[in-house]
Coordinates of C-alpha atoms in Angstrom, one line a residue:
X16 CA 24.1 14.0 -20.7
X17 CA 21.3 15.6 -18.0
X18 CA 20.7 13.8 -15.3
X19 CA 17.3 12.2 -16.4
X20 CA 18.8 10.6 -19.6
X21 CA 21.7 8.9 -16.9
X22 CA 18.8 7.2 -15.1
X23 CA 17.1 6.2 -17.8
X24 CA 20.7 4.6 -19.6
X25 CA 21.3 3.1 -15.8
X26 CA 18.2 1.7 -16.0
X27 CA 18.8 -0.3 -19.5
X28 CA 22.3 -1.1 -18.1
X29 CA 20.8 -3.1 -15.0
X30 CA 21.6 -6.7 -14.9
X31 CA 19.1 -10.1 -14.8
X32 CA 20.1 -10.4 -11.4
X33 CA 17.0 -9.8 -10.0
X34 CA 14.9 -9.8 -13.2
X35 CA 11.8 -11.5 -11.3
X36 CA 11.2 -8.6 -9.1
X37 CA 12.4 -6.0 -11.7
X38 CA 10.2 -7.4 -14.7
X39 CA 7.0 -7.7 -12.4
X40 CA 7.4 -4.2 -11.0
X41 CA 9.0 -2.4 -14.1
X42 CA 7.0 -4.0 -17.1
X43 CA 4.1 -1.5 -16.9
X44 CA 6.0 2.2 -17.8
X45 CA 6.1 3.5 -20.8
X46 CA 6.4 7.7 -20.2
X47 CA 7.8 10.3 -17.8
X48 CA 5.3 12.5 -15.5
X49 CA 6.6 16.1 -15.2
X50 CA 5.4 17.7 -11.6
X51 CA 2.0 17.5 -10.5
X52 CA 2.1 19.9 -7.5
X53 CA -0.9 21.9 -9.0
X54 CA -3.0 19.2 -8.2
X55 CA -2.3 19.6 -3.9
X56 CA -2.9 22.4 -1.6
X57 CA 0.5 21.9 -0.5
X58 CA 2.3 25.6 0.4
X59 CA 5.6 26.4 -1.3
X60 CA 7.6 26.8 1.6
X61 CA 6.5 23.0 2.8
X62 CA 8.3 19.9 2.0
X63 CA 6.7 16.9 2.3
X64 CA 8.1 13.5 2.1
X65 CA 6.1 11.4 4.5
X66 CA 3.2 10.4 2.6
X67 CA 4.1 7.0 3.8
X68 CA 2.3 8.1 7.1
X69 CA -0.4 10.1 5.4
X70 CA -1.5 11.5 2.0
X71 CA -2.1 15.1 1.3
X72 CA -5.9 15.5 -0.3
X73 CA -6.3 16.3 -4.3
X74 CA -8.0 19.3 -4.7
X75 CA -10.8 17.4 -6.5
X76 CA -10.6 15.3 -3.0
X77 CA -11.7 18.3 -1.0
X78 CA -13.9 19.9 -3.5
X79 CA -16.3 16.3 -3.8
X80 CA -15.8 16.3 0.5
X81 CA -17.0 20.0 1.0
X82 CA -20.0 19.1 -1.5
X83 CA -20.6 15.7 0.3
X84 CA -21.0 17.8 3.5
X85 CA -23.3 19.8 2.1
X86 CA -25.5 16.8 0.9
X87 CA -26.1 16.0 4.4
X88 CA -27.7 19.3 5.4
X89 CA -30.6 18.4 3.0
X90 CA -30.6 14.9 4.1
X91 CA -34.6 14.8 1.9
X92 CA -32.8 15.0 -0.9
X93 CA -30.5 11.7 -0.4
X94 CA -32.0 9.0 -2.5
X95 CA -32.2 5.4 -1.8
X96 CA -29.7 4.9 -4.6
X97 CA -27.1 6.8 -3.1
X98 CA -26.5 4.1 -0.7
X99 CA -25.5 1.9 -3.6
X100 CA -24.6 3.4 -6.9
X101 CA -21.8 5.3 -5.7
X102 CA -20.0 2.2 -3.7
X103 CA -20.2 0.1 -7.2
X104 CA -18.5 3.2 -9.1
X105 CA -15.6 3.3 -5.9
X106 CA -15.3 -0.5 -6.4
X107 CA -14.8 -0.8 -10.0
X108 CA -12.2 2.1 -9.7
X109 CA -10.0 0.4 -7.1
X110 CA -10.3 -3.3 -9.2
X111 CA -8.7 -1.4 -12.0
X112 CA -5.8 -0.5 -10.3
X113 CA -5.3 -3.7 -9.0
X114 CA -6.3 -5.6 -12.1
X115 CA -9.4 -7.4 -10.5
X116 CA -12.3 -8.2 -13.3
X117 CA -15.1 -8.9 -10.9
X118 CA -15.6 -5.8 -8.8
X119 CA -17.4 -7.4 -6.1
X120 CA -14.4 -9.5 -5.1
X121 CA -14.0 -5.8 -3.8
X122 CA -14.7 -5.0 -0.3
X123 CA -14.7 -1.6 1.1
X124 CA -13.5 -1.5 4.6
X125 CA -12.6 1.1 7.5
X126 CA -8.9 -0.4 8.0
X127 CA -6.4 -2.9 7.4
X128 CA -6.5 -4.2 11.0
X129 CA -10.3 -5.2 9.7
X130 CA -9.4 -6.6 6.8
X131 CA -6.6 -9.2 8.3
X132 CA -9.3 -9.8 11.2
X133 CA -11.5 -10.7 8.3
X134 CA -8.9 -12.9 6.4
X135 CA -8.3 -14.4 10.1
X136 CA -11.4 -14.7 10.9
X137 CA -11.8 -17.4 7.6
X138 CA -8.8 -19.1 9.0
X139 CA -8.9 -22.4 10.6
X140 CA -5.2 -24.3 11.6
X141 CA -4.1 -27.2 12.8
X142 CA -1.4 -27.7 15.3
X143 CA 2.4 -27.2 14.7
X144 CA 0.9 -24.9 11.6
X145 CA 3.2 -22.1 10.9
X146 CA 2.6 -18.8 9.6
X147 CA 5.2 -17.4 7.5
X148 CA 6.0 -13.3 8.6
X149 CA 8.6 -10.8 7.1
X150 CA 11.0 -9.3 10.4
X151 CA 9.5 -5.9 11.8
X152 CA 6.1 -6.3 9.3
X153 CA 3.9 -3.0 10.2
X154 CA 2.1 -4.4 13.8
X155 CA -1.4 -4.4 12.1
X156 CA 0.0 -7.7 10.0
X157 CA 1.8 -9.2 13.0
X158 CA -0.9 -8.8 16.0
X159 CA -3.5 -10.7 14.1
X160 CA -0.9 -13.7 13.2
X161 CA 0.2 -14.1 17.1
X162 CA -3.3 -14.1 18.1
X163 CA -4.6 -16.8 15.4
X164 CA -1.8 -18.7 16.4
X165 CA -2.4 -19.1 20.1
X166 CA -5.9 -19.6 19.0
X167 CA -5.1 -23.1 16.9
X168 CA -1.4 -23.7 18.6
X169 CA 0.2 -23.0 15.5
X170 CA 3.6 -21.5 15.2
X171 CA 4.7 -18.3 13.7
X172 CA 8.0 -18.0 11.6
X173 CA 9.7 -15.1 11.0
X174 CA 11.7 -14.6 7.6
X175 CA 15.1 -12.1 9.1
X176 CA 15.9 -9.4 7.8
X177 CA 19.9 -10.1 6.9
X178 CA 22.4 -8.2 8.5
X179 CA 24.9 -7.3 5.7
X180 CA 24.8 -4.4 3.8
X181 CA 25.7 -5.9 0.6
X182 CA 22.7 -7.6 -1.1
X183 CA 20.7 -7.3 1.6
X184 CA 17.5 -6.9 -0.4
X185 CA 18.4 -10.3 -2.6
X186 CA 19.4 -12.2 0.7
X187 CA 15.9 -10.7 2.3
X188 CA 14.0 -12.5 -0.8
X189 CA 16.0 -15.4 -0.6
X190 CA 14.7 -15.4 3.5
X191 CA 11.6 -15.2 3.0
X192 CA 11.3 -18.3 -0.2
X193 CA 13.2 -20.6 2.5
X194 CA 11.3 -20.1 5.5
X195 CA 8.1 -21.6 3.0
X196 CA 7.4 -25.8 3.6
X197 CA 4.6 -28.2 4.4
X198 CA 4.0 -27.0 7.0
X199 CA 3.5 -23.6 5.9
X200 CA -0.2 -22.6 6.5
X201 CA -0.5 -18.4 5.7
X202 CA 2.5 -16.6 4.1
X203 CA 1.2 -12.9 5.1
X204 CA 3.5 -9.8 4.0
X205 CA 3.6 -6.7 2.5
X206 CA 4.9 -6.6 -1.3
X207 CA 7.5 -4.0 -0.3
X208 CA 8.9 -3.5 3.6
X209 CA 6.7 -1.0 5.0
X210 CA 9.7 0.6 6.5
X211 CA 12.6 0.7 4.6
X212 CA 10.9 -0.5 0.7
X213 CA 12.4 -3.3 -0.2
X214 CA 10.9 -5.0 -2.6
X215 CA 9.7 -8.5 -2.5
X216 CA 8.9 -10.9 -5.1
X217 CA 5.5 -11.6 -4.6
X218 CA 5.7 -13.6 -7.5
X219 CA 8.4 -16.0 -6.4
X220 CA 6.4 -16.6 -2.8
X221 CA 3.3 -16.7 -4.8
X222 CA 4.4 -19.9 -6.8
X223 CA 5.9 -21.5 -4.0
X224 CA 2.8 -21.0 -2.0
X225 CA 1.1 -22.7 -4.6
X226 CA 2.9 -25.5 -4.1
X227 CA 2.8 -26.0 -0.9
X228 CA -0.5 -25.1 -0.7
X229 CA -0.2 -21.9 1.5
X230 CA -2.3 -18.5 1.8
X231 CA -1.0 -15.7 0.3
X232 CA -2.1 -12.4 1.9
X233 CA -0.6 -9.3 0.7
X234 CA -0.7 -5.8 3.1
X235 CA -0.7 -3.2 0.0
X236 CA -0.6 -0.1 2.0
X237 CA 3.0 1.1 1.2
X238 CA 3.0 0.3 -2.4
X239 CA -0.9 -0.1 -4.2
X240 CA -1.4 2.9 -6.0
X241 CA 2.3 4.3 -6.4
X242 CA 3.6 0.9 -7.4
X243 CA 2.4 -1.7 -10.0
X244 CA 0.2 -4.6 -8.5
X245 CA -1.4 -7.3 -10.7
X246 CA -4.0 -9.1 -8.8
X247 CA -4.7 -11.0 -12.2
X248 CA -1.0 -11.7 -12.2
X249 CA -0.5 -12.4 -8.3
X250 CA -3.4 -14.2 -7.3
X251 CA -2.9 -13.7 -3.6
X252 CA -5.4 -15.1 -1.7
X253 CA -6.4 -11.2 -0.3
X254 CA -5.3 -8.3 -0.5
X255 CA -5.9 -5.5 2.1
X256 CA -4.8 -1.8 1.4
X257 CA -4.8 1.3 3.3
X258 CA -6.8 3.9 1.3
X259 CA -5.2 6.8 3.5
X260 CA -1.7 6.8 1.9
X261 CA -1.3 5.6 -1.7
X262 CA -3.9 6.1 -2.2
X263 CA -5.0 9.4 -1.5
X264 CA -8.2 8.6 0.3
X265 CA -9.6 10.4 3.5
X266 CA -8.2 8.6 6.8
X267 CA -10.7 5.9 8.2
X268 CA -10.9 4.3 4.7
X269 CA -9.9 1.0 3.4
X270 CA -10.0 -1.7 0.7
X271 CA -9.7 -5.8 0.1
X272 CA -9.5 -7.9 -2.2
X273 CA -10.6 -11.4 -1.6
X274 CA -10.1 -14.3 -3.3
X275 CA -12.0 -17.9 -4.1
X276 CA -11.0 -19.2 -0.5
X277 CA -12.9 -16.9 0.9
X278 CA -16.1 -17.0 -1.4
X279 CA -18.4 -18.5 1.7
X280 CA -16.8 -17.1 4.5
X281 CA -18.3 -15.4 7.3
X282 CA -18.2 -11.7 8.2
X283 CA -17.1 -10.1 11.3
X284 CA -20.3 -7.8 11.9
X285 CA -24.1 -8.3 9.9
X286 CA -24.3 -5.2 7.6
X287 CA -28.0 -5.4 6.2
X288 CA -26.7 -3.6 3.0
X289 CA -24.6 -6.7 2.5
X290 CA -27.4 -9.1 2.2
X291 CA -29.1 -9.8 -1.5
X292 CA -31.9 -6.8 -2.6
X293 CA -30.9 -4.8 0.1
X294 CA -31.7 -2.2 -2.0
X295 CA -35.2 -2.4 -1.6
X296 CA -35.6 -0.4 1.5
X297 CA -39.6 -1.3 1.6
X298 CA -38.6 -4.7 2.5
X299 CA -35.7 -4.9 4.6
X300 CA -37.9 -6.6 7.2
X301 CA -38.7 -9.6 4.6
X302 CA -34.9 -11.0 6.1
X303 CA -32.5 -12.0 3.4
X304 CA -30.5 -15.4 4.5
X305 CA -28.0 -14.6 1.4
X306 CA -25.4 -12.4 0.7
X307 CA -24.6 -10.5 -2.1
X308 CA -22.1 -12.3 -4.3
X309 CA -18.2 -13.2 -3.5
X310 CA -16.5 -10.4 -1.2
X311 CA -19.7 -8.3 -0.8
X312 CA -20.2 -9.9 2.5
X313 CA -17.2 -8.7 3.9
X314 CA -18.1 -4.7 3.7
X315 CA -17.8 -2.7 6.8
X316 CA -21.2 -1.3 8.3
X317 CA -21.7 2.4 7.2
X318 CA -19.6 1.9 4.0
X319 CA -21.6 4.4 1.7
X320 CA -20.7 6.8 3.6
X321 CA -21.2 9.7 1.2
X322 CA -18.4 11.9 2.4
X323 CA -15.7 9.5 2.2
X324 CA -16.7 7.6 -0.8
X325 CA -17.2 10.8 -2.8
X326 CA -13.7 11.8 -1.5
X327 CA -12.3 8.2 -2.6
X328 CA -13.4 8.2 -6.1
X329 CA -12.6 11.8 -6.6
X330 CA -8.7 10.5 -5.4
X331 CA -9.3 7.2 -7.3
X332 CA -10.3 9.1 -10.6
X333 CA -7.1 11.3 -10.5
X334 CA -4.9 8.4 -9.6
X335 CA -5.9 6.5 -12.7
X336 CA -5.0 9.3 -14.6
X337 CA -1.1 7.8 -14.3
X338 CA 0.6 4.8 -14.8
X339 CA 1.9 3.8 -11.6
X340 CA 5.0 2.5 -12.9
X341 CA 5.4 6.5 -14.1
X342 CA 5.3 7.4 -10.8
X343 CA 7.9 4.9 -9.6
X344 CA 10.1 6.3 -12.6
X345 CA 9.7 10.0 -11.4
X346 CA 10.7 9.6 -8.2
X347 CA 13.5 7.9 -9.2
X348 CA 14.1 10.8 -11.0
X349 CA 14.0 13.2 -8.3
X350 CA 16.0 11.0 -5.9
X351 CA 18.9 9.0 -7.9
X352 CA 21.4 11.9 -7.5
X353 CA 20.4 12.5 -3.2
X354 CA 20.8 8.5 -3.0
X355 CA 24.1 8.4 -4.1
X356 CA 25.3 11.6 -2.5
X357 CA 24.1 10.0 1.0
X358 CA 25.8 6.8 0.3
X359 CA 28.8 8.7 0.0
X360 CA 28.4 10.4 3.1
X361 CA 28.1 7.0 5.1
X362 CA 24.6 5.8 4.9
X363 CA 22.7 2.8 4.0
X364 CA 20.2 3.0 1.2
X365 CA 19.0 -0.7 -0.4
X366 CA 20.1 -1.3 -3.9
X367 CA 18.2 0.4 -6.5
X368 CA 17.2 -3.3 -7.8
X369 CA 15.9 -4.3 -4.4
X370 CA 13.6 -1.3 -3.1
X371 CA 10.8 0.9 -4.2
X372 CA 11.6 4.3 -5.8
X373 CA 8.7 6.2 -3.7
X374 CA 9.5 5.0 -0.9
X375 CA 12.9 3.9 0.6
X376 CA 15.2 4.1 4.0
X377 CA 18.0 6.2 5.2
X378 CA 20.4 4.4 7.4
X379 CA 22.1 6.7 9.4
X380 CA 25.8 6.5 10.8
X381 CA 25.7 5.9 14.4
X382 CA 27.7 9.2 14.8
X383 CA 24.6 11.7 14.1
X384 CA 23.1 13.3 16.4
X385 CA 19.0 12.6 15.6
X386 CA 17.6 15.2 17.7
X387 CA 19.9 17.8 16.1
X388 CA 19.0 16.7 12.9
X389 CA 15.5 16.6 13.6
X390 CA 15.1 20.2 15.1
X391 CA 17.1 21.3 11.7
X392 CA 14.8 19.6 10.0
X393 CA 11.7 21.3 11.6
X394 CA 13.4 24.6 11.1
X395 CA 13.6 24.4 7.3
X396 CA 9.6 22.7 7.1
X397 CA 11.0 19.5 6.0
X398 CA 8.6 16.6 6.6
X399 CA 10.1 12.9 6.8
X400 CA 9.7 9.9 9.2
X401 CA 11.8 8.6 12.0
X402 CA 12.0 4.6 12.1
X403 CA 15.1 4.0 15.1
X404 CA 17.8 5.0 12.8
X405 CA 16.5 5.2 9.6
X406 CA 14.9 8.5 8.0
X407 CA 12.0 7.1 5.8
X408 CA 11.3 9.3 2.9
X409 CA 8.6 8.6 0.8
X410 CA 7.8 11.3 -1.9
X411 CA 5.3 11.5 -4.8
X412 CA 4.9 13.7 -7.6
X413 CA 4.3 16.6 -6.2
X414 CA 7.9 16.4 -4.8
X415 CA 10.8 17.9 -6.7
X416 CA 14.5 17.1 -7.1
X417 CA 15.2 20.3 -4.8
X418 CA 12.9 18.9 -2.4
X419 CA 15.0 15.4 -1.7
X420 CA 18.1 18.1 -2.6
X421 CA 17.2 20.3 0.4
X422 CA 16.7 17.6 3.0
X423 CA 20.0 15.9 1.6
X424 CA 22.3 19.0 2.4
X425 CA 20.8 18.9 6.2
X426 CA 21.6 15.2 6.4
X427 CA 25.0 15.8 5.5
X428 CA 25.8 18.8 7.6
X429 CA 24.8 17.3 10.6
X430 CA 27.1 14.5 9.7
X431 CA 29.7 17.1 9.3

């Protein structure tokens, strides 16, 4: 049997253990991508698995930048619609991979710090609150908790990350669900650990959220894009995403998705292209007191940037080519038979159930020597993260199964 009919029998041999998270994440596949290298500028000799940090550009990406650039030398020639048009074709791109219907529940923004200062900003607490985090959430998500929390008094609650080794991931859920009560004001995570990739059930906190009548706002950074997310499904109360990673968007480029509690909100800065017939440059001095409809409001100043948003909807256009739950099922592909090879040798990977495919942690054994292991890994142009004493390795599909082979063998002889 090759080895890409054993993952696929392993996968239809998985138990309902964990169907929640399973079923949301795996519903949406229904083929297999072969390599898609051709599509990078990525040299032979490089291997890249740290995407998780920063994407490499499409081609198409740097063809519509380089063009974009060129628009600006002939600035006479830049119409009043390019301002607009272009933002409304970005928008409608990124609902559809997120399953939102109204594209103006779209915002684009610069970061995800701006987004959460956003969401925050819309936030009002009462004493005693608490605001529900995940242990070691990416700082961006935890800075703008502590602050709102001094702010109203309120208290923040950290769901741990368990210590054991066996069903960790399940016991990590299981955390998280618990730490929600009345008193519960703002459950704010990331749908998989930013670090390591385990996944959470979104769903689960979702309905329990509901019922205790708690935000829901979901960091997609790590996982929108590479990894199915319904919105429709969901119903988080926002949803902020790095467009840098994921997502294959230049860096300085961001996206949210805000929900009906935040239909009146206020803004952090007055951007005169958010305001109602903005488009009519003749009479931007007649002042508008409205916005435009639902998350309009919440766009960053100097979002039609025509460099970046031509660069975005080239990445976005090529994205939506796949079905994200394809590329979830490739990398699997690439890395079932490293996984089990470092398991052998002594480190911690989360169970398949419990973790993304494109993304996923490397515990190492106390024993090795990082530094070694990092200057070996330099030496043979292999690209990964450190995170303490985990190796984060987050691939695509312009990674191959020698690719996660190579870096495998330097793991192990440095543990040798």
């Amino acid at each position: 049997m090759c080895h890409f009919e054993q993952v696929r029998k392993s996968r239809k041999d998985l138990t309902t253990v964990q169907n929640d998270i399973f079923y949301f994440y795996g519903k949406y596949s229904n083929m297999s991508l072969s390599n898609q290298k051709h599509l990078f500028d990525i040299p032979e000799e490089i291997i890249y698995l740290n995407i998780a940090s920063q994407s490499p550009s499409f081609k198409s990406s740097e063809t519509a930048g380089i063009k974009a650039v060129k628009e600006k030398t002939r600035p006479y020639l830049i119409t009043t619609s390019r301002y607009f048009d272009p933002i409304i074709q970005l928008k409608k791109l990124f609902a559809k991979i997120v399953e939102v219907e109204d594209y103006n529940r779209i915002a684009c923004i610069p970061s995800v710090s701006y987004g959460l200062s956003t969401v925050a900003n819309n936030i009002q607490l009462q004493e005693g609150d608490e605001i529900v985090l995940v242990e070691e959430q990416f700082p961006s998500n935890y800075y703008v908790w502590e602050k709102l929390a001094q702010q109203y008094k309120a208290v923040i609650k950290i769901a741990k990350q368990p210590d054991a080794t066996q069903g960790k991931g399940k016991q990590w859920n299981e955390n998280i669900l618990n730490a929600i009560t009345d008193k519960t004001a703002v459950v704010a995570m990331g749908n998989i650990h930013w670090a390591n990739g385990t996944l959470f059930d979104v769903k689960a906190v979702r309905k329990k959220t509901l019922e205790h009548n708690s935000l829901l706002i979901i960091d997609g950074s790590q996982s929108v894009g590479a990894l199915p997310f319904s919105v429709k499904e969901i119903q988080p109360d926002a949803l902020i995403c790095a467009g840098y990673k994921w997502l294959f968007g230049p860096y300085g480029c961001a996206y949210a998705y805000f929900g009906s509690y935040f239909d009146n909100g206020n803004p952090i800065e007055e951007n005169w292209t958010n305001r109602l017939d903005s488009e009519n440059l003749s009479g931007l001095t007649n002042y508008q007191s409205k916005y435009k409809p639902l998350a309009n409001r919440y766009s960053v100043g100097e979002h039609g940037s025509f460099i970046y948003v031509e660069m975005q909807i080239a990445a976005l256009t090529e994205l939506l080519r796949w079905k994200q739950m394809d590329i979830q099922n490739y990398c699997e592909i690439i890395t079932s038979s490293s996984v089990s090879k470092l398991k052998e040798a002594g480190c911690f990977i989360e169970d398949s159930d419990f973790r993304a495919k494109h993304l996923f942690g490397v515990e190492m054994p106390i024993s090795i020597n990082l530094v070694s292991l990092k200057e070996r890994l330099a030496k043979e142009n292999i690209f990964v993260s450190f995170r303490g004493n985990y190796i984060r390795i987050s691939c695509h599909v312009f990674n191959t199964e020698k690719d996660i082979e190579k870096l495998t063998n330097c793991i192990i002889a440095e543990l040798a």
